[in-house]
């Protein structure tokens, strides 16, 4: 009886590395799964970083997202053109034969009432007349979180674009 247990244990232990290796191969991202800037679709790669802290400055959440749910292509291109002319020293890098500019902007909000966040929206239309509507420039989906009064949320808007 002990021999059956020993043989079955040895068999299971011998196939475990084979299963692990085949599973690990599925986890490695293929080149097609790596995010890239597709110039013909949108000449900018946007992503957002979110830092959520409580009133005692304790880190409650750090979230990154590049999962776009909505984008206004014309407005984002105009915003990038405007931001690059502000002279804020946005770095330009040469990658192969291409040049890319990295634009990072920070926005901090203080929470006054309990709120739930399941997405992050960049709204255009600052300086619009009262009768004009603001435009959702970008909307990122991400894991949700609850912010309480006194909490602080800092958004880092990151844009990588071809020049």
Coordinates of C-alpha atoms in Angstrom, one line a residue:
X1 CA 0.0 0.0 0.0
X2 CA 2.8 2.4 0.8
X3 CA 4.4 1.7 -2.6
X4 CA 1.2 2.9 -4.4
X5 CA 1.4 6.2 -2.4
X6 CA 5.1 6.6 -3.1
X7 CA 4.7 5.9 -6.8
X8 CA 1.8 8.3 -7.2
X9 CA 3.6 11.0 -5.3
X10 CA 6.7 10.6 -7.5
X11 CA 4.6 10.7 -10.6
X12 CA 2.8 13.9 -9.5
X13 CA 6.1 15.6 -8.5
X14 CA 7.7 14.7 -11.8
X15 CA 4.9 16.3 -13.9
X16 CA 4.7 19.5 -11.7
X17 CA 7.7 21.2 -13.3
X18 CA 6.3 20.5 -16.8
X19 CA 3.0 22.1 -15.9
X20 CA 4.8 25.0 -14.3
X21 CA 6.9 25.7 -17.3
X22 CA 4.0 25.5 -19.7
X23 CA 1.9 27.9 -17.5
X24 CA 4.8 30.3 -17.2
X25 CA 5.1 30.5 -21.0
X26 CA 1.5 31.7 -21.1
X27 CA 2.3 34.6 -18.6
X28 CA 5.2 36.1 -20.6
X29 CA 3.7 38.9 -22.8
X30 CA 4.1 38.6 -26.5
X31 CA 5.4 41.5 -28.4
X32 CA 1.8 42.1 -29.7
X33 CA 0.6 42.6 -26.1
X34 CA 3.1 45.3 -25.2
X35 CA 1.4 48.8 -25.5
X36 CA 2.7 50.9 -28.3
X37 CA 1.9 54.3 -29.8
X38 CA 0.0 53.7 -33.0
X39 CA 0.6 56.9 -35.0
X40 CA -2.3 56.3 -37.4
X41 CA -4.8 55.8 -34.6
X42 CA -3.5 58.3 -32.1
X43 CA -0.1 59.9 -32.0
X44 CA 0.0 59.9 -28.2
X45 CA 0.2 57.2 -25.6
X46 CA -1.6 58.5 -22.4
X47 CA -1.7 56.9 -19.0
X48 CA -2.5 58.1 -15.5
X49 CA -1.0 57.4 -12.1
X50 CA -3.2 58.0 -9.1
X51 CA -1.9 58.5 -5.5
X52 CA -4.6 58.4 -2.8
X53 CA -3.6 59.6 0.7
X54 CA -5.6 60.1 3.9
X55 CA -5.6 63.2 6.1
X56 CA -2.5 61.8 8.0
X57 CA -0.6 61.5 4.7
X58 CA -0.8 57.7 4.8
X59 CA -0.7 56.0 1.4
X60 CA -4.1 54.3 0.8
X61 CA -3.8 53.5 -2.9
X62 CA -1.5 53.7 -5.9
X63 CA -3.1 53.0 -9.2
X64 CA -1.8 53.1 -12.8
X65 CA -4.0 52.8 -15.8
X66 CA -3.7 53.0 -19.6
X67 CA -7.1 51.5 -20.2
X68 CA -8.9 54.1 -22.2
X69 CA -12.6 54.1 -22.2
X70 CA -13.1 57.3 -24.1
X71 CA -10.9 59.7 -26.0
X72 CA -11.5 62.8 -28.0
X73 CA -8.7 62.6 -30.6
X74 CA -8.8 66.1 -31.9
X75 CA -8.9 67.7 -28.5
X76 CA -6.0 65.6 -27.1
X77 CA -3.8 66.5 -30.1
X78 CA -4.6 70.2 -29.5
X79 CA -3.9 69.9 -25.8
X80 CA -0.6 68.2 -26.5
X81 CA 0.4 70.9 -29.0
X82 CA -0.5 73.6 -26.4
X83 CA 1.3 71.9 -23.5
X84 CA 4.5 71.4 -25.6
X85 CA 4.6 75.2 -26.2
X86 CA 4.5 76.1 -22.5
X87 CA 8.3 75.8 -22.2
X88 CA 8.1 73.5 -19.1
X89 CA 11.2 71.5 -20.2
X90 CA 9.3 68.4 -21.2
X91 CA 12.1 65.9 -22.2
X92 CA 12.5 64.6 -25.7
X93 CA 14.1 61.2 -26.3
X94 CA 15.4 59.6 -29.5
X95 CA 14.3 56.0 -29.8
X96 CA 15.8 54.4 -32.9
X97 CA 14.9 56.8 -35.7
X98 CA 11.9 58.3 -33.8
X99 CA 11.8 61.2 -31.4
X100 CA 9.2 61.1 -28.6
X101 CA 8.3 63.8 -26.1
X102 CA 7.2 62.9 -22.5
X103 CA 4.7 65.3 -21.0
X104 CA 3.8 64.8 -17.3
X105 CA 1.4 67.1 -15.5
X106 CA 0.3 66.8 -11.9
X107 CA -3.2 67.7 -10.4
X108 CA -4.1 67.4 -6.7
X109 CA -7.6 67.5 -5.3
X110 CA -8.7 67.6 -1.7
X111 CA -11.8 65.5 -0.9
X112 CA -14.6 67.3 0.8
X113 CA -17.3 64.6 0.9
X114 CA -17.2 60.8 0.6
X115 CA -16.8 59.8 -3.0
X116 CA -16.3 56.7 -5.0
X117 CA -13.9 56.7 -8.0
X118 CA -14.1 53.9 -10.6
X119 CA -12.6 55.9 -13.5
X120 CA -10.5 59.0 -14.0
X121 CA -11.6 61.8 -16.4
X122 CA -9.6 64.6 -18.0
X123 CA -12.1 67.3 -19.0
X124 CA -11.4 70.0 -21.5
X125 CA -13.1 73.3 -21.8
X126 CA -11.5 75.5 -19.2
X127 CA -12.4 79.0 -20.0
X128 CA -15.5 78.1 -21.9
X129 CA -18.5 80.3 -21.9
X130 CA -21.4 79.3 -19.6
X131 CA -23.5 78.0 -22.4
X132 CA -20.8 75.8 -23.9
X133 CA -20.3 72.2 -22.8
X134 CA -17.1 70.8 -21.5
X135 CA -15.6 67.9 -23.4
X136 CA -14.3 64.6 -21.9
X137 CA -10.8 64.5 -23.4
X138 CA -9.8 61.2 -21.8
X139 CA -11.5 58.7 -19.6
X140 CA -9.5 55.9 -18.0
X141 CA -11.1 52.8 -16.3
X142 CA -9.3 51.4 -13.2
X143 CA -10.1 49.7 -10.0
X144 CA -12.4 51.7 -7.8
X145 CA -11.7 53.3 -4.5
X146 CA -13.5 55.3 -1.9
X147 CA -12.2 58.6 -0.7
X148 CA -13.3 60.2 2.6
X149 CA -13.4 63.9 3.6
X150 CA -9.8 65.1 4.3
X151 CA -8.3 62.6 1.8
X152 CA -6.0 63.9 -1.0
X153 CA -5.8 62.5 -4.5
X154 CA -2.9 63.3 -6.8
X155 CA -3.2 62.6 -10.5
X156 CA -0.1 62.3 -12.7
X157 CA -1.1 62.7 -16.3
X158 CA 1.5 61.1 -18.5
X159 CA 1.6 61.6 -22.3
X160 CA 4.2 60.1 -24.7
X161 CA 3.9 61.4 -28.2
X162 CA 5.8 61.2 -31.4
X163 CA 7.4 64.4 -32.7

